[in-house]
Amino acid sequence: MYPKKPTAKKPSTTSSSAVTAKWSKGKNDVSGYQIKCSKNKSMKGAKTVTAGKSVTSKKISGLKANTKYYVQVRAYKTVDGKKYYSDWSAKKSAKTKAKAKKSSGGTVYITNTGEKYHRGTCRYLRYSKYSISKSEAQREGYTACKVCRP
Ligand SMILES: [Zn+2]
């Protein structure tokens, strides 16, 4: 009646807010899988999602960036409307990606001596020209050139 527990594999992470749980099916005759995902190794406060019987991976989203998550999988079989669960698999962990730093406003240009930042085509860039992100230029105290209005 009870299905065998699936073997969890290392989850994959391709974003800052999701982990993809993976497992191997084996010779299991199951109705589906239940996946638990938690920041705590004790699985406290875990999110639980279900997956169909023909899949061996499931994306769990809505997670925090740059955080290690533990994932466990169990199989279930529905017989006469009652669900029979396998034991939980071993825990596997993966870390979500860090959030990409936003450098807003694109690239502007500064000079050796000036206190302004410019568009790449500005005439004030004739003698020196260094690229910098607009947000970084503003952070460093540069202000926008009144001629080229970057
Ligand atoms: Zn300029």
Coordinates of C-alpha atoms and ligand atoms in Angstrom, one line a residue:
M1 CA 0.0 0.0 0.0
Y2 CA 2.6 2.5 1.0
P3 CA 4.9 3.7 -1.8
K4 CA 8.7 3.6 -1.4
K5 CA 10.3 6.8 -0.5
P6 CA 11.8 8.7 -3.5
T7 CA 15.5 9.6 -3.6
A8 CA 16.0 13.3 -3.4
K9 CA 18.7 14.8 -5.6
K10 CA 20.5 18.1 -5.2
P11 CA 18.0 20.9 -6.0
S12 CA 18.9 23.5 -8.6
T13 CA 18.7 27.2 -8.3
T14 CA 18.5 29.5 -11.3
S15 CA 16.9 32.5 -9.6
S16 CA 16.9 34.5 -6.4
S17 CA 13.4 33.5 -5.5
A18 CA 13.1 29.8 -6.4
V19 CA 14.6 26.4 -5.9
T20 CA 13.8 23.4 -8.1
A21 CA 13.5 20.2 -6.1
K22 CA 14.6 17.0 -7.9
W23 CA 14.2 13.4 -7.2
S24 CA 14.4 10.0 -8.8
K25 CA 11.3 8.0 -9.2
G26 CA 12.7 4.5 -9.1
K27 CA 10.2 1.7 -9.6
N28 CA 7.6 3.5 -7.6
D29 CA 3.9 3.1 -8.4
V30 CA 2.7 6.4 -7.0
S31 CA -0.1 8.9 -7.4
G32 CA 2.1 11.9 -6.8
Y33 CA 4.7 13.6 -4.7
Q34 CA 4.7 16.0 -1.9
I35 CA 7.7 18.4 -1.6
K36 CA 8.7 20.3 1.5
C37 CA 11.0 23.3 1.5
S38 CA 12.3 25.2 4.5
K39 CA 15.1 27.6 5.5
N40 CA 15.4 25.5 8.7
K41 CA 17.0 22.1 8.7
S42 CA 14.3 21.0 11.1
M43 CA 11.8 21.8 8.3
K44 CA 10.0 24.2 10.6
G45 CA 7.7 26.5 8.8
A46 CA 8.1 24.5 5.5
K47 CA 6.2 25.3 2.4
T48 CA 4.6 22.2 1.0
V49 CA 3.8 21.7 -2.7
T50 CA 2.6 18.7 -4.6
A51 CA 3.7 17.3 -8.0
G52 CA 2.1 14.9 -10.4
K53 CA 3.2 11.3 -10.6
S54 CA 5.0 11.7 -13.9
V55 CA 7.4 14.4 -12.9
T56 CA 10.7 14.3 -11.1
S57 CA 11.2 18.0 -10.4
K58 CA 9.2 20.8 -9.0
K59 CA 9.9 24.5 -8.8
I60 CA 9.2 26.1 -5.4
S61 CA 9.0 29.8 -5.7
G62 CA 8.4 32.8 -3.5
L63 CA 11.7 32.2 -1.6
K64 CA 14.2 34.7 -0.2
A65 CA 17.3 35.6 -2.1
N66 CA 20.7 34.3 -1.1
T67 CA 19.3 31.9 1.4
K68 CA 20.0 28.2 1.9
Y69 CA 16.9 26.0 1.7
Y70 CA 16.3 22.4 2.6
V71 CA 14.1 20.2 0.4
Q72 CA 12.5 16.9 1.2
V73 CA 10.3 14.7 -1.0
R74 CA 7.8 11.9 -0.3
A75 CA 5.6 9.9 -2.5
Y76 CA 2.0 9.2 -2.0
K77 CA -0.5 6.7 -3.4
T78 CA -4.2 7.3 -3.3
V79 CA -6.2 4.1 -2.7
D80 CA -10.0 4.3 -2.3
G81 CA -9.8 8.0 -1.7
K82 CA -7.2 7.7 1.1
K83 CA -3.6 8.9 0.7
Y84 CA -0.8 6.6 1.8
Y85 CA 2.5 8.4 2.2
S86 CA 6.1 7.1 2.0
D87 CA 8.7 8.2 4.4
W88 CA 10.3 11.6 3.7
S89 CA 13.5 11.4 1.6
A90 CA 16.8 12.7 2.9
K91 CA 17.1 16.4 3.0
K92 CA 19.0 18.2 0.2
S93 CA 19.9 21.8 0.3
A94 CA 20.5 24.6 -2.2
K95 CA 21.1 28.3 -1.9
T96 CA 19.0 30.8 -3.9
K97 CA 20.9 33.3 -6.0
A98 CA 21.7 36.7 -4.7
K99 CA 19.6 39.5 -6.1
A100 CA 21.2 41.2 -9.0
K101 CA 22.5 44.7 -8.1
K102 CA 20.5 47.3 -10.0
S103 CA 22.7 49.9 -11.6
S104 CA 20.1 52.3 -12.8
G105 CA 20.3 54.9 -15.5
G106 CA 22.9 53.1 -17.6
T107 CA 26.4 54.3 -18.4
V108 CA 27.6 57.9 -18.2
Y109 CA 31.1 59.4 -18.6
I110 CA 33.3 61.5 -16.3
T111 CA 36.6 63.2 -16.8
N112 CA 39.9 63.6 -14.9
T113 CA 39.1 66.9 -13.5
G114 CA 35.4 67.7 -13.9
E115 CA 32.6 67.4 -11.4
K116 CA 29.9 66.6 -14.0
Y117 CA 28.9 63.4 -15.7
H118 CA 28.2 63.4 -19.4
R119 CA 26.8 61.6 -22.4
G120 CA 29.5 59.7 -24.4
T121 CA 29.2 62.3 -27.2
C122 CA 29.7 65.5 -25.1
R123 CA 32.4 67.9 -26.2
Y124 CA 33.7 68.1 -22.6
L125 CA 35.0 64.6 -23.0
R126 CA 37.6 65.6 -25.5
Y127 CA 40.6 65.2 -23.1
S128 CA 39.6 62.4 -20.8
K129 CA 36.7 60.0 -20.6
Y130 CA 35.9 57.3 -18.1
S131 CA 32.7 55.2 -18.1
I132 CA 30.8 54.8 -14.9
S133 CA 27.2 53.9 -14.1
K134 CA 24.9 56.9 -13.6
S135 CA 23.9 55.7 -10.1
E136 CA 27.6 55.4 -9.1
A137 CA 28.5 58.8 -10.5
Q138 CA 25.7 60.4 -8.4
R139 CA 26.8 58.5 -5.4
E140 CA 30.3 59.9 -5.8
G141 CA 29.0 63.4 -6.0
Y142 CA 29.1 64.1 -9.7
T143 CA 26.2 66.1 -11.1
A144 CA 24.7 66.1 -14.6
C145 CA 26.3 68.2 -17.3
K146 CA 24.1 71.1 -18.4
V147 CA 25.3 70.9 -22.0
C148 CA 24.7 67.3 -22.9
R149 CA 22.0 66.6 -20.2
P150 CA 22.8 62.9 -19.6
Ligands
ZN1 ZN 28.5 67.1 -21.0

